[in-house]
Coordinates of C-alpha atoms in Angstrom, one line a residue:
M1 CA 15.0 -15.5 8.3
R2 CA 13.4 -18.4 6.3
A3 CA 16.6 -20.7 4.5
W4 CA 17.0 -23.5 2.5
V5 CA 19.7 -25.9 3.7
V6 CA 21.0 -28.7 2.3
S7 CA 21.0 -31.4 5.3
R8 CA 22.1 -34.4 3.1
P9 CA 22.6 -34.5 0.3
G10 CA 21.3 -37.1 -2.0
P11 CA 18.2 -37.3 -4.8
V12 CA 15.7 -34.5 -4.5
E13 CA 13.2 -37.1 -4.4
Q14 CA 14.4 -38.1 -1.0
Q15 CA 14.0 -34.4 0.0
P16 CA 17.6 -33.3 1.2
L17 CA 16.9 -29.7 1.6
R18 CA 15.6 -28.5 5.1
L19 CA 13.3 -25.2 5.6
V20 CA 15.1 -23.3 9.1
E21 CA 15.0 -20.2 10.9
R22 CA 18.0 -18.2 10.7
P23 CA 19.3 -14.7 11.9
V24 CA 19.7 -12.0 9.1
P25 CA 23.3 -12.2 8.1
V26 CA 25.4 -9.6 8.8
P27 CA 27.6 -8.4 6.2
G28 CA 31.3 -8.2 6.7
A29 CA 33.9 -5.7 5.8
G30 CA 33.4 -5.1 2.2
E31 CA 30.0 -7.1 2.0
L32 CA 26.4 -6.4 1.0
L33 CA 23.3 -7.5 2.9
V34 CA 20.7 -8.2 0.9
R35 CA 17.1 -8.6 0.5
V36 CA 16.1 -11.2 -1.6
L37 CA 13.6 -10.6 -3.8
A38 CA 13.7 -13.1 -6.3
C39 CA 16.5 -16.2 -7.0
G40 CA 16.8 -18.4 -10.4
V41 CA 16.8 -22.4 -9.6
C42 CA 20.1 -23.2 -11.4
R43 CA 21.1 -26.9 -12.7
T44 CA 24.1 -26.2 -10.1
D45 CA 22.3 -26.0 -7.9
L46 CA 20.7 -29.3 -8.1
H47 CA 23.8 -30.5 -8.6
V48 CA 25.4 -29.1 -4.9
T49 CA 22.0 -30.8 -3.4
E50 CA 22.3 -34.1 -4.7
G51 CA 26.0 -34.5 -4.0
D52 CA 26.8 -34.5 -7.6
L53 CA 29.0 -31.3 -6.4
P54 CA 31.2 -32.1 -3.5
V55 CA 30.2 -30.7 -0.3
H56 CA 32.5 -27.0 0.6
R57 CA 30.3 -26.2 3.3
T58 CA 27.9 -28.6 5.3
G59 CA 24.1 -27.1 5.1
V60 CA 24.8 -24.2 2.8
T61 CA 22.1 -22.6 1.6
P62 CA 21.9 -22.9 -1.9
G63 CA 21.2 -20.5 -5.2
H64 CA 23.6 -18.3 -7.2
E65 CA 20.6 -16.0 -9.3
V66 CA 19.2 -13.4 -7.1
V67 CA 17.7 -10.1 -7.6
G68 CA 17.7 -8.2 -4.6
T69 CA 17.8 -5.1 -3.1
V70 CA 20.8 -3.4 -0.8
T71 CA 19.5 -2.9 3.0
D72 CA 22.9 -2.8 5.0
T73 CA 26.9 -3.0 4.1
G74 CA 29.6 -3.8 5.7
A75 CA 32.8 -2.0 6.7
G76 CA 34.9 0.0 3.7
V77 CA 31.8 -0.2 1.1
S78 CA 31.7 2.2 -1.7
G79 CA 29.6 3.0 -4.4
W80 CA 26.3 1.1 -3.0
T81 CA 24.0 3.2 -0.5
V82 CA 20.6 1.0 1.2
G83 CA 17.8 0.8 -1.4
D84 CA 20.4 0.0 -4.3
R85 CA 19.1 -3.1 -6.7
V86 CA 21.2 -6.0 -6.6
G87 CA 22.2 -8.8 -8.7
V88 CA 24.3 -11.7 -6.5
A89 CA 25.4 -14.2 -8.9
W90 CA 27.9 -17.7 -8.9
L91 CA 31.8 -16.2 -8.7
R92 CA 31.6 -15.1 -5.0
R93 CA 35.3 -14.2 -4.7
T94 CA 38.7 -14.2 -5.9
D95 CA 42.4 -13.2 -4.7
G96 CA 42.9 -11.3 -7.2
T97 CA 46.7 -11.9 -6.8
C98 CA 47.3 -15.6 -8.6
R99 CA 48.9 -15.5 -11.9
Y100 CA 45.4 -16.6 -13.2
C101 CA 43.6 -13.5 -12.3
L102 CA 46.5 -11.0 -13.1
R103 CA 46.0 -12.7 -16.4
G104 CA 42.4 -11.6 -16.6
D105 CA 41.2 -15.4 -16.5
E106 CA 39.7 -15.1 -13.0
N107 CA 37.6 -17.9 -13.5
L108 CA 40.4 -20.0 -13.3
C109 CA 41.6 -18.7 -9.6
P110 CA 42.3 -21.8 -7.7
A111 CA 41.1 -19.8 -4.5
S112 CA 37.8 -19.0 -6.6
E113 CA 34.4 -19.4 -4.3
Y114 CA 30.7 -19.4 -5.5
T115 CA 27.4 -18.2 -3.7
G116 CA 25.6 -20.8 -2.7
W117 CA 28.7 -23.5 -2.3
D118 CA 31.0 -21.7 0.0
A119 CA 28.7 -19.2 0.8
D120 CA 25.3 -19.0 1.6
G121 CA 23.0 -18.5 -1.2
G122 CA 19.5 -17.4 -2.7
Y123 CA 17.6 -19.3 -1.5
A124 CA 16.7 -17.6 1.9
E125 CA 14.7 -14.0 2.5
Y126 CA 18.6 -12.9 3.1
T127 CA 22.0 -13.4 2.1
T128 CA 25.6 -11.9 1.6
V129 CA 27.7 -10.6 -1.7
P130 CA 31.1 -8.7 -1.7
A131 CA 30.4 -5.6 -3.2
A132 CA 33.2 -6.1 -5.5
F133 CA 31.3 -8.7 -6.7
A134 CA 28.1 -7.8 -7.5
Y135 CA 26.4 -6.7 -10.8
R136 CA 24.2 -3.4 -11.3
L137 CA 21.1 -4.4 -12.6
P138 CA 18.8 -2.8 -16.2
A139 CA 16.4 -1.2 -14.6
D140 CA 13.4 -1.8 -17.2
M141 CA 13.6 -5.8 -16.5
D142 CA 11.0 -6.9 -13.1
D143 CA 12.8 -9.2 -10.5
I144 CA 11.6 -12.7 -12.4
A145 CA 13.0 -12.2 -15.7
L146 CA 16.3 -10.7 -14.8
A147 CA 16.5 -13.7 -12.0
P148 CA 17.6 -16.4 -14.6
L149 CA 19.9 -13.7 -16.4
L150 CA 22.6 -13.7 -13.5
C151 CA 23.9 -17.2 -13.8
A152 CA 21.7 -19.4 -17.0
G153 CA 22.6 -16.7 -18.6
I154 CA 26.0 -15.1 -18.3
I155 CA 27.1 -18.6 -18.3
G156 CA 25.7 -19.7 -21.6
Y157 CA 27.3 -16.3 -22.6
R158 CA 30.0 -17.6 -21.9
A159 CA 30.2 -21.0 -23.5
L160 CA 28.9 -19.2 -26.8
L161 CA 32.6 -17.3 -26.4
R162 CA 34.0 -20.6 -26.1
T163 CA 32.8 -22.2 -29.4
S164 CA 34.4 -18.9 -31.0
L165 CA 31.8 -19.2 -33.5
P166 CA 32.4 -17.1 -37.2
P167 CA 29.8 -13.8 -38.1
G168 CA 26.8 -15.7 -39.5
G169 CA 27.6 -19.3 -38.6
R170 CA 25.8 -22.5 -37.8
L171 CA 24.8 -22.8 -33.7
G172 CA 24.1 -26.6 -31.7
L173 CA 22.8 -26.8 -28.9
Y174 CA 22.1 -30.0 -26.9
G175 CA 20.5 -29.7 -24.7
F176 CA 17.5 -26.0 -24.3
G177 CA 16.6 -25.7 -21.0
G178 CA 17.2 -22.1 -18.6
S179 CA 20.9 -21.1 -20.2
A180 CA 20.6 -22.1 -23.5
H181 CA 17.0 -20.4 -24.2
L182 CA 19.1 -17.2 -23.3
C183 CA 22.5 -18.3 -25.2
A184 CA 19.8 -19.1 -28.5
Q185 CA 18.6 -15.2 -28.3
V186 CA 21.9 -13.6 -28.1
A187 CA 23.1 -16.2 -31.0
L188 CA 20.0 -15.0 -33.3
A189 CA 20.6 -10.8 -32.5
Q190 CA 24.3 -11.4 -33.9
G191 CA 23.2 -13.4 -36.7
A192 CA 23.6 -17.1 -36.0
T193 CA 21.6 -20.2 -37.9
V194 CA 20.6 -22.3 -34.1
H195 CA 20.4 -25.7 -34.3
V196 CA 18.3 -26.7 -31.0
L197 CA 19.3 -30.9 -30.6
T198 CA 17.2 -32.1 -27.3
R199 CA 14.8 -34.7 -26.0
D200 CA 12.3 -32.5 -24.5
E201 CA 9.0 -31.4 -27.1
A202 CA 8.0 -28.7 -25.2
S203 CA 11.3 -27.1 -25.2
R204 CA 11.5 -27.8 -29.3
R205 CA 8.5 -25.5 -29.4
L206 CA 9.7 -22.9 -27.4
A207 CA 13.3 -23.1 -29.0
L208 CA 11.2 -22.6 -32.6
D209 CA 9.6 -19.8 -31.1
L210 CA 12.1 -17.6 -30.3
G211 CA 13.7 -18.2 -34.1
C212 CA 15.3 -21.0 -34.3
A213 CA 15.8 -22.6 -37.4
S214 CA 15.2 -25.8 -36.2
A215 CA 14.2 -28.3 -33.4
R216 CA 15.0 -31.8 -33.6
G217 CA 15.8 -35.1 -30.8
A218 CA 18.8 -35.1 -28.6
Y219 CA 20.6 -37.9 -31.0
D220 CA 19.8 -36.4 -34.1
L221 CA 21.7 -35.1 -36.5
P222 CA 20.8 -31.4 -37.4
P223 CA 20.2 -30.3 -41.8
E224 CA 23.6 -29.0 -41.8
P225 CA 27.0 -29.1 -40.4
L226 CA 27.2 -27.0 -37.8
D227 CA 30.5 -24.6 -36.5
G228 CA 30.2 -24.2 -33.3
A229 CA 28.2 -26.6 -31.2
I230 CA 27.3 -26.1 -26.9
L231 CA 26.4 -29.2 -24.4
F232 CA 24.6 -28.0 -22.6
A233 CA 22.9 -31.0 -20.8
P234 CA 25.2 -33.0 -18.2
A235 CA 25.0 -36.2 -20.4
G236 CA 28.6 -37.2 -21.7
E237 CA 27.2 -39.7 -24.3
L238 CA 26.1 -36.4 -26.3
V239 CA 29.7 -35.6 -26.7
P240 CA 30.6 -38.1 -29.6
V241 CA 27.1 -37.1 -31.2
A242 CA 27.8 -33.7 -31.2
L243 CA 31.2 -33.6 -32.2
R244 CA 30.1 -35.7 -35.0
A245 CA 27.7 -33.2 -36.1
L246 CA 30.6 -30.3 -35.6
D247 CA 32.1 -29.4 -39.6
R248 CA 35.8 -28.7 -40.4
G249 CA 37.3 -26.8 -37.6
G250 CA 34.1 -26.7 -35.1
V251 CA 34.3 -26.3 -31.6
L252 CA 32.4 -28.5 -29.0
A253 CA 31.6 -26.0 -25.3
V254 CA 30.6 -28.1 -23.1
A255 CA 28.6 -25.4 -20.6
G256 CA 27.9 -27.8 -17.6
I257 CA 29.9 -28.0 -14.2
H258 CA 28.6 -31.8 -14.0
L259 CA 28.9 -33.8 -16.7
S260 CA 28.6 -37.9 -16.5
D261 CA 31.5 -40.0 -17.8
I262 CA 32.2 -39.0 -22.0
P263 CA 32.2 -43.1 -24.3
V264 CA 35.9 -43.3 -25.7
L265 CA 35.8 -40.7 -28.5
R266 CA 37.0 -42.3 -32.4
Y267 CA 39.6 -39.0 -34.0
E268 CA 38.8 -40.4 -37.1
S269 CA 34.8 -39.6 -37.3
E270 CA 35.0 -37.7 -34.6
L271 CA 38.4 -35.9 -33.7
F272 CA 39.8 -35.1 -37.2
Y273 CA 40.0 -32.0 -39.6
E274 CA 40.6 -29.9 -36.1
R275 CA 37.2 -30.4 -34.1
E276 CA 38.5 -29.8 -30.9
V277 CA 36.1 -30.0 -27.0
R278 CA 36.2 -26.8 -24.8
S279 CA 35.5 -27.1 -21.4
V280 CA 33.3 -23.8 -19.2
T281 CA 34.2 -22.8 -15.9
S282 CA 32.5 -20.7 -14.9
N283 CA 32.8 -16.7 -15.8
T284 CA 34.4 -13.5 -15.4
R285 CA 33.1 -10.5 -13.6
D286 CA 33.8 -9.0 -17.5
D287 CA 31.2 -11.8 -19.0
G288 CA 29.0 -10.5 -16.7
H289 CA 28.5 -6.6 -17.3
D290 CA 29.0 -8.0 -20.9
F291 CA 26.3 -10.1 -20.7
L292 CA 24.1 -8.1 -19.2
E293 CA 24.5 -5.4 -21.8
L294 CA 23.8 -7.1 -24.3
A295 CA 20.9 -8.9 -22.2
A296 CA 19.6 -5.3 -22.4
R297 CA 20.6 -4.3 -25.7
Y298 CA 18.9 -7.6 -27.5
D299 CA 15.8 -7.5 -25.3
V300 CA 16.7 -11.3 -23.6
R301 CA 13.9 -12.3 -22.1
A302 CA 13.6 -15.7 -19.6
T303 CA 10.8 -18.1 -19.8
T304 CA 10.1 -17.9 -16.2
H305 CA 7.6 -20.3 -13.8
P306 CA 7.3 -18.6 -10.9
Y307 CA 7.9 -20.6 -6.9
P308 CA 7.2 -19.6 -4.4
L309 CA 10.2 -20.0 -1.5
S310 CA 8.3 -22.4 0.2
Q311 CA 8.8 -24.6 -2.6
A312 CA 12.0 -24.7 -3.3
Q313 CA 12.4 -28.4 -3.4
Q314 CA 9.6 -29.2 -5.5
A315 CA 11.1 -26.6 -7.8
L316 CA 14.3 -28.5 -8.0
S317 CA 12.4 -31.4 -8.4
D318 CA 10.7 -30.5 -11.4
L319 CA 13.8 -29.1 -12.6
K320 CA 15.5 -32.5 -12.6
A321 CA 11.9 -34.4 -14.6
G322 CA 11.8 -31.4 -17.2
R323 CA 8.8 -30.4 -16.2
F324 CA 8.9 -26.9 -17.4
D325 CA 11.0 -25.2 -20.4
G326 CA 13.1 -21.9 -19.6
A327 CA 13.6 -21.6 -16.3
A328 CA 12.2 -21.5 -13.0
V329 CA 12.2 -18.8 -10.2
L330 CA 11.6 -19.0 -6.3
L331 CA 10.1 -15.5 -4.8
T332 CA 10.4 -14.0 -1.4
D333 CA 6.9 -13.0 -1.5
L334 CA 4.7 -15.8 -3.1

């Protein structure tokens, strides 16, 4: 099978990925073998490829927004059969026994493993997934539309929960890529007023097309104080900017797995009046199931740009340069 591997982490302009031929993997006990049909291109893939995230396994295949079909099952698998449609997401495995797992916070499990970082992911024609961490997918969405929901959508939803946004609240989104434009649709459907702050003009147009109340530059003030905000851009310098935009008691959730350094925060102008900063760490499986249910209910749709699997490196380069709005999706059959 064809698979991309991170041969030497570094700037995507230096082509750190290499397309190789590998044997089709054999599913282990409790695992599914998945024929990849589509795989979303996530900014986390870029961080793994460029080395912003420390290498967990040399030569790993990135990709964790996989839509595919089950082609084989390992020993002990029940509830899945060959031909089933399946989704593979970022969270791949937890120990299920630590105090975090036992209290319902499996996203904080110290032994957690991740698709496309600890184990080979979806920039390939086949991948594997533990059956307990696989998702059943809505029947009425096509592969391309579904793929970004499996990380961008789920993480955006987790970030929205972390803001503790009140009903009818005012939400600011800093950066408006794959995750933010899905999060916005959920927030709007739930009655929030959404303001988008981003440098990209095409993304600002998309925000307004989706029904957001305003779309301004990343460093601009929104037209009204915010009850909550989410920082999707991996730019630490926007943290104080977003905090100054919050109303009293507002919460800023930082959604990225990687962030550049945060400048010194001024207590009086940026943190006083019980403003808060919260991080977002992965997601639980319950987050994933809840989001996919809401996505079907609210008709959440990704704005997508398909690339053939052979152009994975170009898709990452275009993501880094901001050459598209929404999300890129790799297709194995193109």
